[in-house]
Coordinates of C-alpha atoms in Angstrom, one line a residue:
M1 CA -1.4 -44.0 8.7
Q2 CA -4.1 -42.4 6.0
C3 CA -5.5 -41.1 8.6
Q4 CA -2.9 -39.1 10.0
I5 CA -2.4 -37.9 6.0
L6 CA -6.0 -37.3 5.5
F7 CA -6.1 -35.1 9.0
S8 CA -2.7 -32.9 8.8
L9 CA -3.7 -31.9 4.8
V10 CA -7.2 -30.4 5.9
T11 CA -5.1 -29.2 9.0
L12 CA -3.0 -27.7 5.9
V13 CA -6.3 -25.9 4.2
T14 CA -7.1 -25.1 7.0
L15 CA -4.3 -22.5 7.4
F16 CA -4.1 -21.7 4.5
L17 CA -7.4 -20.5 4.4
I18 CA -6.7 -18.1 7.9
M19 CA -4.7 -16.7 6.8
S20 CA -5.8 -16.1 3.3
S21 CA -9.0 -13.3 4.7
L22 CA -8.5 -11.3 8.2
K23 CA -12.4 -10.7 9.2
L24 CA -13.2 -7.6 10.9
L25 CA -16.0 -7.2 13.8
A26 CA -17.1 -3.7 15.2
W27 CA -19.7 -3.5 18.4
N28 CA -20.6 -1.4 20.3
V29 CA -21.8 -3.8 23.6
R30 CA -23.4 -0.7 25.5
G31 CA -22.0 -3.1 28.6
I32 CA -20.1 -6.3 28.5
M33 CA -21.7 -7.6 31.8
S34 CA -25.1 -8.0 30.0
S35 CA -23.0 -9.1 26.8
T36 CA -21.0 -11.6 27.7
V37 CA -22.4 -14.2 26.7
C38 CA -23.6 -12.6 23.2
L39 CA -20.5 -11.2 22.0
S40 CA -19.1 -14.5 22.7
N41 CA -21.3 -17.0 20.4
L42 CA -21.2 -13.8 18.5
L43 CA -17.4 -14.7 17.6
R44 CA -17.9 -17.8 17.8
S45 CA -20.8 -18.1 15.0
T46 CA -18.8 -15.2 12.9
D47 CA -14.6 -16.5 13.5
C48 CA -13.9 -12.7 13.7
D49 CA -10.6 -12.4 13.8
V50 CA -10.1 -9.1 14.8
C51 CA -13.1 -7.5 17.4
I52 CA -13.4 -4.0 18.3
I53 CA -14.9 -3.4 20.8
S54 CA -16.6 0.2 22.9
E55 CA -18.3 1.0 25.6
H56 CA -17.7 -1.5 27.3
K57 CA -18.1 -0.2 31.1
L58 CA -15.4 -1.3 33.2
K59 CA -13.2 0.1 35.8
T60 CA -9.4 -0.3 34.9
R61 CA -9.2 -2.7 37.5
S62 CA -11.5 -5.3 36.3
L63 CA -10.5 -4.5 32.3
N64 CA -9.1 -8.3 32.7
Y65 CA -12.4 -10.3 32.1
L66 CA -12.0 -9.2 28.7
S67 CA -9.7 -11.8 28.2
S68 CA -11.9 -14.2 29.3
I69 CA -14.7 -13.6 27.7
E70 CA -14.4 -16.2 24.8
Q71 CA -10.7 -18.8 24.9
G72 CA -7.6 -18.0 22.4
Y73 CA -8.4 -14.0 22.8
N74 CA -6.0 -11.4 23.5
C75 CA -7.0 -8.4 24.7
V76 CA -6.1 -4.8 24.3
C77 CA -8.1 -2.1 26.2
K78 CA -8.9 0.8 27.8
A79 CA -11.2 2.2 30.6
D80 CA -12.3 5.8 30.8
S81 CA -10.8 7.2 33.9
L82 CA -13.9 8.6 36.8
P83 CA -14.1 11.3 39.2
N84 CA -13.9 11.2 42.8
F85 CA -17.7 11.0 43.1
Y86 CA -18.4 8.3 41.1
N87 CA -19.7 5.5 43.2
A88 CA -21.3 3.1 41.2
Y89 CA -20.5 0.1 40.6
H90 CA -19.8 0.1 36.5
G91 CA -17.5 2.3 35.2
K92 CA -18.6 4.5 32.1
G93 CA -17.5 4.1 28.3
G94 CA -14.4 2.2 26.9
I95 CA -13.3 0.4 24.3
A96 CA -10.9 -2.6 23.5
I97 CA -9.3 -4.6 20.7
L98 CA -9.4 -8.6 21.3
Y99 CA -7.9 -10.5 18.5
K100 CA -6.8 -14.3 18.1
S101 CA -4.0 -15.7 19.6
T102 CA -4.1 -18.2 17.0
L103 CA -3.2 -15.5 13.7
Q104 CA -0.3 -16.7 11.4
F105 CA 0.3 -12.1 11.7
S106 CA 3.2 -10.0 14.2
I107 CA 0.5 -8.8 16.6
N108 CA 2.0 -5.3 18.0
E109 CA -0.2 -3.2 20.5
I110 CA 0.1 0.5 19.2
H111 CA 0.9 2.3 23.0
D112 CA 1.6 6.3 22.0
T113 CA -2.4 6.9 20.9
N114 CA -2.6 9.5 23.9
S115 CA -6.1 9.3 24.6
E116 CA -8.5 7.0 26.8
R117 CA -10.7 6.5 23.7
I118 CA -8.5 5.5 20.8
V119 CA -6.5 2.0 21.4
G120 CA -3.7 0.6 17.9
L121 CA -3.3 -2.9 16.8
E122 CA -0.2 -3.3 14.2
I123 CA -0.5 -6.4 11.9
K124 CA 2.2 -7.7 9.8
T125 CA 1.3 -9.3 6.8
P126 CA 3.6 -11.0 4.3
S127 CA 1.8 -9.9 1.6
K128 CA 0.5 -6.3 2.1
G129 CA 3.2 -5.2 4.6
S130 CA 2.0 -3.1 8.4
L131 CA -2.0 -2.8 9.1
F132 CA -2.7 -0.4 11.7
I133 CA -6.4 -0.8 13.5
F134 CA -7.2 1.8 15.4
G135 CA -10.5 1.3 17.6
A136 CA -12.4 4.7 19.3
Y137 CA -15.2 5.6 20.6
L138 CA -15.2 8.8 20.4
P139 CA -17.3 11.1 23.2
S140 CA -21.1 10.9 23.3
D141 CA -22.1 14.2 25.0
E142 CA -23.7 17.8 23.4
S143 CA -19.9 19.1 24.1
V144 CA -18.4 19.8 20.7
D145 CA -15.0 20.8 21.4
N146 CA -14.2 17.2 23.5
Y147 CA -15.1 15.8 20.4
R148 CA -12.7 17.7 18.1
T149 CA -10.6 16.9 20.3
E150 CA -10.2 13.5 20.2
L151 CA -10.7 13.8 16.6
N152 CA -7.7 15.3 16.5
I153 CA -5.6 13.0 18.0
L154 CA -7.2 9.8 15.6
D155 CA -6.4 12.7 12.5
A156 CA -3.0 12.8 14.0
L157 CA -2.3 9.0 14.7
Y158 CA -3.7 8.3 10.8
T159 CA -1.4 11.2 9.6
H160 CA 1.8 9.4 11.9
Y161 CA 0.7 5.5 10.9
S162 CA -0.7 6.0 7.1
N163 CA 3.2 6.9 6.5
Y164 CA 4.4 2.6 7.7
G165 CA 0.9 1.1 6.3
N166 CA -2.4 1.0 5.1
V167 CA -4.5 2.4 8.6
I168 CA -8.2 1.1 9.9
I169 CA -10.8 2.6 11.8
A170 CA -13.1 0.8 13.7
G171 CA -16.1 1.8 16.3
D172 CA -18.2 3.8 16.8
L173 CA -18.1 7.7 15.8
N174 CA -20.8 8.8 17.8
A175 CA -21.6 11.1 14.4
S176 CA -22.5 10.2 11.1
C177 CA -21.6 10.9 7.2
L178 CA -24.7 10.5 5.3
E179 CA -27.5 12.9 4.6
K180 CA -30.5 11.0 5.8
D181 CA -28.7 11.2 9.7
K182 CA -29.1 15.0 9.1
L183 CA -32.0 15.0 11.3
C184 CA -31.5 12.3 14.2
S185 CA -27.8 13.0 14.6
N186 CA -25.2 16.3 16.1
K187 CA -25.2 18.2 12.4
Y188 CA -21.9 19.1 14.0
K189 CA -19.7 16.8 14.9
S190 CA -21.3 15.0 12.2
A191 CA -19.3 17.6 9.8
E192 CA -16.2 17.3 11.8
L193 CA -16.7 13.2 10.8
I194 CA -17.0 14.1 8.0
K195 CA -14.3 16.7 6.7
F196 CA -11.8 14.1 8.4
V197 CA -13.3 11.4 6.4
K198 CA -12.9 13.5 3.4
R199 CA -9.4 14.6 4.0
Y200 CA -8.0 11.6 4.2
Q201 CA -10.2 10.3 1.2
L202 CA -11.8 7.1 3.7
L203 CA -14.5 4.8 2.7
F204 CA -17.8 3.8 4.7
S205 CA -20.4 1.9 4.1
G206 CA -23.5 4.4 3.4
G207 CA -21.1 5.2 0.9
K208 CA -18.9 4.2 -1.5
I209 CA -19.2 0.4 0.3
K210 CA -22.3 -1.5 -0.3
H211 CA -22.8 -3.3 2.5
K212 CA -25.4 -5.9 2.9
G213 CA -28.0 -6.0 5.8
P214 CA -30.0 -2.7 7.3
D215 CA -28.6 0.6 6.4
Y216 CA -28.5 2.0 9.9
T217 CA -26.4 0.8 13.1
F218 CA -28.4 2.8 16.4
I219 CA -30.9 0.9 16.2
N220 CA -33.3 3.7 18.9
K221 CA -33.0 6.8 16.4
T222 CA -32.0 4.1 13.1
S223 CA -28.7 6.0 12.2
M224 CA -25.2 5.3 11.1
I225 CA -22.9 6.3 13.8
D226 CA -20.7 2.8 13.5
Y227 CA -18.5 1.9 11.2
I228 CA -15.5 0.3 10.3
L229 CA -13.3 3.1 8.1
M230 CA -10.9 2.6 5.5
N231 CA -8.9 3.9 2.3
D232 CA -9.1 3.0 -0.8
S233 CA -6.4 0.3 -0.8
I234 CA -8.3 -1.9 2.0
Y235 CA -11.7 -1.4 -0.1
R236 CA -9.9 -2.8 -3.1
Q237 CA -9.2 -5.9 -1.2
L238 CA -12.3 -6.4 0.7
K239 CA -14.5 -9.5 0.0
S240 CA -17.6 -8.9 2.6
Y241 CA -18.8 -6.1 4.3
E242 CA -22.1 -6.2 6.1
I243 CA -24.7 -5.1 9.4
L244 CA -26.4 -7.8 11.2
S245 CA -29.8 -7.0 11.5
E246 CA -31.8 -7.0 14.4
G247 CA -32.3 -10.9 15.4
S248 CA -30.1 -12.5 13.6
V249 CA -28.0 -12.4 16.8
S250 CA -28.8 -12.7 20.3
S251 CA -27.8 -8.6 21.5
T252 CA -28.9 -6.8 24.7
S253 CA -27.3 -3.4 22.9
D254 CA -29.7 -0.9 20.6
H255 CA -26.5 -0.9 18.0
L256 CA -25.9 -3.2 15.8
P257 CA -22.7 -5.9 15.0
I258 CA -20.6 -5.0 11.9
L259 CA -18.5 -7.5 9.8
A260 CA -16.0 -6.9 7.3
E261 CA -14.0 -9.5 5.2
I262 CA -10.6 -8.7 3.7
V263 CA -8.4 -10.5 1.7
L264 CA -5.5 -11.2 2.1
Q265 CA -3.8 -13.4 -0.4
H266 CA 0.2 -14.0 -0.6
N267 CA 1.1 -12.0 -4.3
P268 CA 2.2 -15.0 -6.5
H269 CA 3.8 -12.6 -8.6
K270 CA 6.8 -11.5 -8.1
I271 CA 5.9 -7.4 -8.5
L272 CA 8.5 -5.3 -6.1
N273 CA 7.1 -4.9 -2.5
S274 CA 6.6 -0.8 -2.0
F275 CA 8.3 -1.3 1.6
S276 CA 10.9 -3.1 0.5
K277 CA 14.3 -1.4 0.9
L278 CA 16.5 0.3 -2.3
P279 CA 20.0 2.0 -2.7
A280 CA 19.4 5.5 -2.5
W281 CA 21.5 6.7 -4.6
H282 CA 20.6 10.6 -4.8
K283 CA 22.1 10.6 -1.7
I284 CA 25.6 8.3 -2.9
T285 CA 29.0 10.6 -1.8
D286 CA 32.3 10.5 -5.0
D287 CA 33.7 8.3 -1.5
Q288 CA 30.9 5.5 -1.7
I289 CA 31.0 5.4 -5.6
E290 CA 34.4 5.1 -5.8
L291 CA 34.0 1.7 -3.8
Y292 CA 31.1 1.1 -5.1
K293 CA 33.1 0.4 -8.5
Q294 CA 35.9 -1.5 -5.8
F295 CA 33.6 -4.0 -4.7
L296 CA 32.8 -5.0 -8.3
H297 CA 36.1 -5.0 -10.0
E298 CA 36.9 -8.5 -8.5
P299 CA 33.6 -10.3 -9.2
L300 CA 33.5 -8.7 -12.7
Q301 CA 36.3 -10.1 -13.8
I302 CA 36.3 -13.3 -12.7
L303 CA 32.9 -13.2 -14.7
I304 CA 34.0 -12.0 -17.7
K305 CA 36.1 -15.3 -17.4
K306 CA 33.2 -17.3 -17.8
M307 CA 31.8 -15.0 -20.4
D308 CA 35.0 -16.3 -22.6
S309 CA 34.7 -20.7 -21.9
D310 CA 32.6 -22.5 -24.5
N311 CA 30.1 -23.8 -22.7
A312 CA 28.9 -20.4 -20.5
D313 CA 24.9 -19.8 -20.1
I314 CA 23.8 -17.2 -20.1
D315 CA 20.9 -16.9 -18.2
T316 CA 23.4 -18.1 -15.6
L317 CA 25.9 -16.1 -16.1
Y318 CA 22.9 -12.9 -16.2
N319 CA 21.8 -13.8 -12.7
D320 CA 25.5 -13.7 -11.3
M321 CA 26.0 -10.3 -12.5
V322 CA 22.5 -8.9 -10.9
T323 CA 24.0 -10.7 -8.0
I324 CA 26.8 -9.0 -7.8
L325 CA 25.7 -5.7 -8.3
H326 CA 23.5 -5.9 -5.4
A327 CA 26.0 -7.7 -2.9
A328 CA 27.5 -4.3 -4.4
A329 CA 25.4 -1.7 -3.8
D330 CA 24.3 -2.9 -0.6
K331 CA 27.3 -2.8 0.9
T332 CA 28.4 1.0 -0.5
V333 CA 25.0 3.3 -1.3
P334 CA 22.3 4.4 1.8
K335 CA 19.3 2.4 2.4
C336 CA 15.5 3.4 1.5
S337 CA 12.3 2.9 1.5
F338 CA 10.1 3.5 -1.0
N339 CA 6.9 4.9 -0.6
P340 CA 4.0 4.9 -2.3
F341 CA 1.8 7.7 -0.2
T342 CA 3.8 10.5 -1.6
K343 CA 1.1 13.1 -1.3
P344 CA 2.8 15.9 -4.6
Y345 CA 1.1 18.8 -3.7
W346 CA 4.1 18.3 -0.7
T347 CA 6.3 22.1 -1.4
S348 CA 8.3 23.1 0.7
G349 CA 6.3 25.8 2.3
V350 CA 4.0 22.7 3.6
K351 CA 7.6 20.0 4.5
I352 CA 8.2 23.8 6.5
A353 CA 4.5 24.3 8.1
H354 CA 4.0 20.9 9.2
E355 CA 7.9 20.5 10.4
K356 CA 7.2 23.8 12.2
E357 CA 3.9 22.0 14.1
R358 CA 5.6 19.3 15.1
T359 CA 7.8 21.3 16.2
L360 CA 6.0 23.1 18.6
R361 CA 4.0 19.6 20.0
K362 CA 7.1 18.0 20.3
A363 CA 7.1 21.5 22.9
W364 CA 3.8 21.0 24.2
V365 CA 3.9 17.2 25.4
I366 CA 7.4 18.2 26.9
D367 CA 5.6 20.4 29.1
G368 CA 2.6 17.5 29.9
R369 CA 0.2 18.5 27.9
P370 CA -2.1 21.0 29.1
R371 CA -5.3 21.5 27.5
G372 CA -6.7 25.4 27.1
M373 CA -5.5 28.5 25.6
H374 CA -4.8 29.8 28.9
Y375 CA -1.8 27.6 28.6
D376 CA 1.4 28.7 26.0
S377 CA 1.8 26.0 25.1
Y378 CA -1.1 24.4 23.9
K379 CA -2.3 27.8 22.2
L380 CA 0.8 27.9 19.8
Y381 CA 1.2 24.1 18.9
K382 CA -2.7 24.6 18.0
R383 CA -2.4 27.7 16.1
A384 CA 0.7 26.0 14.0
K385 CA -1.6 23.0 13.2
H386 CA -4.7 25.5 12.3
E387 CA -1.7 27.1 9.7
F388 CA -0.7 23.8 8.3
R389 CA -4.0 22.3 7.9
N390 CA -4.9 25.9 5.9
I391 CA -1.4 25.5 3.6
Q392 CA -1.6 22.4 2.9
Q393 CA -5.3 22.3 1.7
A394 CA -4.2 25.0 -0.3
A395 CA -1.5 23.5 -1.9
Y396 CA -3.8 20.5 -2.2
E397 CA -6.6 22.9 -4.2
Q398 CA -3.3 24.6 -6.0
Y399 CA -1.6 21.2 -7.6
I400 CA -5.7 19.7 -8.4
Q401 CA -6.2 23.3 -9.7
Q402 CA -3.1 22.7 -11.4
T403 CA -4.0 18.8 -13.3
N404 CA -7.4 19.9 -14.2
D405 CA -6.0 22.8 -16.4
D406 CA -3.5 20.3 -18.0
I407 CA -6.2 17.5 -18.4
N408 CA -7.8 20.1 -20.4
K409 CA -5.3 21.6 -22.6
A410 CA -4.2 18.2 -23.5
A411 CA -7.9 17.4 -24.6
E412 CA -7.7 20.2 -27.0
C413 CA -3.9 19.8 -28.5
D414 CA -1.8 16.2 -27.2
I415 CA -4.2 13.3 -27.6
R416 CA -1.5 11.3 -26.0
L417 CA -0.5 13.4 -22.5
F418 CA -4.5 13.9 -22.8
W419 CA -4.9 10.1 -21.5
K420 CA -1.4 9.9 -20.0
L421 CA -2.4 11.8 -18.2
I422 CA -5.8 10.5 -16.7
K423 CA -4.1 7.0 -16.8
R424 CA -1.1 8.9 -13.6
N425 CA -4.4 10.3 -11.8
K426 CA -6.8 7.4 -11.9
T427 CA -6.6 5.3 -9.4
V428 CA -4.9 1.6 -9.3
S429 CA -7.1 -1.0 -9.1
S430 CA -4.8 -4.0 -7.9
K431 CA -1.5 -5.0 -7.9
I432 CA -1.5 -8.0 -9.4
Y433 CA -1.7 -8.4 -12.6
P434 CA -4.5 -9.5 -14.7
E435 CA -5.9 -11.9 -16.0
I436 CA -6.6 -12.6 -19.9
I437 CA -7.3 -15.4 -21.5
Q438 CA -5.5 -16.6 -25.6
D439 CA -6.7 -19.7 -26.9
D440 CA -8.7 -21.4 -24.2
N441 CA -5.7 -21.1 -22.1
I442 CA -4.9 -18.9 -18.6
C443 CA -2.3 -15.5 -18.6
N444 CA -1.8 -14.3 -15.6
T445 CA 2.3 -14.4 -15.0
P446 CA 3.9 -11.1 -16.8
E447 CA 5.5 -13.8 -18.4
S448 CA 2.5 -15.4 -19.9
I449 CA 0.7 -12.0 -20.1
A450 CA 3.6 -10.5 -22.2
N451 CA 4.0 -13.7 -24.6
A452 CA 0.0 -13.5 -25.1
F453 CA 0.5 -10.3 -26.6
M454 CA 3.6 -10.9 -28.5
D455 CA 1.6 -13.8 -30.6
Y456 CA -1.5 -12.1 -30.8
F457 CA 0.7 -8.9 -32.2
S458 CA 2.3 -11.1 -35.0
K459 CA -0.8 -13.1 -36.0
L460 CA -2.2 -9.7 -36.2
Y461 CA 1.0 -8.4 -39.1
Q462 CA 0.2 -11.9 -41.2
P463 CA 0.2 -10.7 -44.6
D464 CA -3.3 -11.7 -46.6
S465 CA -1.8 -12.6 -50.3
D466 CA -4.1 -11.1 -52.3
E467 CA -5.2 -9.4 -55.3
M468 CA -5.1 -6.0 -53.0
Y469 CA -1.5 -6.9 -51.8
D470 CA 1.5 -4.9 -52.8
N471 CA 3.4 -6.9 -54.1
D472 CA 6.1 -4.3 -54.9
T473 CA 6.4 -3.5 -50.8
R474 CA 6.7 -7.7 -50.5
Q475 CA 9.5 -7.8 -53.0
Q476 CA 11.1 -5.5 -51.5
I477 CA 11.1 -6.5 -47.9
E478 CA 12.4 -9.8 -49.3
L479 CA 14.7 -8.1 -50.6
D480 CA 16.3 -6.8 -47.3
Y481 CA 15.6 -10.0 -45.1
N482 CA 17.6 -11.7 -47.3
K483 CA 20.7 -9.9 -47.2
I484 CA 19.6 -9.6 -43.2
L485 CA 19.8 -13.5 -43.2
K486 CA 23.1 -13.6 -45.5
S487 CA 24.7 -11.1 -42.5
C488 CA 24.4 -12.4 -39.6
Y489 CA 24.8 -16.4 -41.1
E490 CA 28.2 -16.1 -43.2
Q491 CA 29.4 -13.1 -41.5
N492 CA 30.6 -14.1 -38.7
V493 CA 27.1 -14.5 -37.2
Y494 CA 26.3 -12.0 -35.7
L495 CA 23.9 -8.7 -36.9
P496 CA 24.8 -6.1 -39.2
G497 CA 27.1 -3.7 -37.2
G498 CA 29.6 -6.5 -36.6
I499 CA 30.7 -6.7 -32.8
I500 CA 29.4 -3.9 -30.1
K501 CA 32.3 -2.2 -29.3
E502 CA 32.6 -1.2 -25.2
S503 CA 33.0 2.9 -26.6
E504 CA 29.1 2.4 -27.7
V505 CA 28.0 0.4 -24.1
D506 CA 29.8 2.7 -22.3
G507 CA 27.7 5.8 -24.6
I508 CA 24.1 4.0 -24.2
I509 CA 25.3 4.0 -20.4
K510 CA 25.5 7.4 -20.2
L511 CA 22.7 8.6 -21.7
L512 CA 20.6 6.8 -19.1
K513 CA 18.7 8.4 -16.6
R514 CA 18.0 8.6 -12.9
R515 CA 15.5 8.4 -10.7
K516 CA 13.9 5.4 -12.4
A517 CA 12.1 2.5 -11.5
S518 CA 13.5 -1.0 -12.3
G519 CA 13.0 -4.4 -13.4
H520 CA 11.3 -7.4 -11.0
D521 CA 15.5 -7.6 -11.4
K522 CA 15.7 -4.7 -9.5
I523 CA 18.8 -3.3 -11.0
Q524 CA 18.3 0.4 -12.1
H525 CA 20.0 2.7 -13.9
E526 CA 22.2 3.8 -11.6
H527 CA 22.9 0.6 -10.6
L528 CA 25.2 0.4 -14.1
L529 CA 26.1 4.4 -14.5
Y530 CA 28.0 4.6 -11.6
G531 CA 29.4 0.7 -11.7
G532 CA 32.7 2.1 -14.6
H533 CA 34.7 0.1 -16.3
T534 CA 34.2 -3.2 -15.8
L535 CA 31.2 -3.3 -15.8
V536 CA 30.6 -2.2 -19.3
R537 CA 33.2 -5.1 -20.1
C538 CA 31.2 -7.1 -18.7
L539 CA 27.9 -5.5 -20.3
T540 CA 29.7 -5.8 -23.9
S541 CA 31.0 -9.5 -23.3
L542 CA 27.6 -10.3 -22.2
F543 CA 25.9 -8.6 -25.4
N544 CA 28.1 -10.1 -27.5
L545 CA 27.5 -13.5 -26.5
V546 CA 24.3 -13.4 -26.5
L547 CA 24.1 -11.9 -30.6
P548 CA 25.0 -15.3 -32.1
T549 CA 23.1 -17.4 -29.9
N550 CA 20.1 -15.0 -30.7
H551 CA 18.9 -15.5 -26.7
V552 CA 18.2 -13.3 -24.3
T553 CA 17.8 -14.1 -20.8
S554 CA 13.7 -13.4 -19.2
M555 CA 14.7 -11.1 -16.5
C556 CA 16.8 -9.0 -18.6
S557 CA 13.7 -8.9 -21.3
Q558 CA 11.4 -7.7 -18.1
S559 CA 13.8 -5.0 -17.6
V560 CA 13.6 -3.5 -20.9

């Protein structure tokens, strides 16, 4: 029995470790038939979760072979179409993604990649939302037009799917982003790849990403043409990035494998999910406002009666009120999700150009996706796409210039505004609350950190009674403090000013600003602004209940 319990605990710990990170492997195998044993050993030794394989050289009828290489892996794969006169026993090119069938995430294949050289996979994680992984094997010939065509498809995929989650691009890109590889790689293809990387601020090994192992992936020319590209959000969760050196693994390919591990643990703190649905108060109509008030009226009336009872618990009452507000909003207010990838330079002109480009692309797709400038649909789509990128780039440069001007101006005349602008434009390092140590205690939650700062500043404020202390000021403070105590304990135990009135609460609510972020209880200002007279009465009763007890709920204090 003890052995069974121990085995169960070990199994649970193992599952937790599997769920806590994701291992990615990218490798150009240069023909899977000659690299089967090598790939199988590599998957076992690295315990890889997702493996991007490029240039497997299989024909379409042989693609099912990839699923039999290693037990426990599923496959998403494509093969290059071959001309009629092609008589070789093997295919050309090819791209595939192998992933563990035991992954503790929801896995979906992305079908609309519109290319034989790109495959996609969506991984839905419980803590980070959707993670989109695209495997790519870009053309290796000298034609820059072919390369640009495939890269444009990859560009369109990144633009679309980055609105719904983080995107990783991995595989053999057959161009280099590094200055050292200029002499041994196609400079025109490399220039196109660098533009793509800079446009979306993607990070790569040899740049911001520091990796272990050699500084090349293609052995013959010692150049870096295989990558796992990621944005800054994924980079912050990057645990390791390694290029496996030649000879460290059995290999028949002239490319070196790349292994990256990304941490995907659950967030232990009560931070709002960026992809959670929130009430779209800016879309609400007058009829929906009246309906929202009606749904609030009866439950709040019952809650007010509870507040008048002798054994009313403030925390319970506040939680009930929050539940009532959310329930009413869910039934009456339209929903929208917060988009963390909104671009501040996305002006109305950029939006119009983007809509025009999307419309012409749909017309081109309906026309059968013909290629060549002699097709009107293709020519109009490419022209609109070129115009959209020019307008977007101009808007971006104008935004950056305006931001820099504001920072320079604020640095000279308003230091407070200067640091506010700097903070707004700096990259957020993490969504997880930091840890601080106070009196040998580790504080790593919002409440504990707030309490630590409260203790620190309260100790810092304690005055010292020495010869330099202003005794007159101290006597005045003590006099005012005694007046407050007398008012609280002798005059109906309320703070100076007496009982809070409904008109005062209503006036304060009307001064609240719209479109502001909520606290951890997810109550927004609009929940209160549209709540009506019944909600004002409920809040007034709650405040008057708080004052004599001198107790504020934790959720309420976080919202404030």
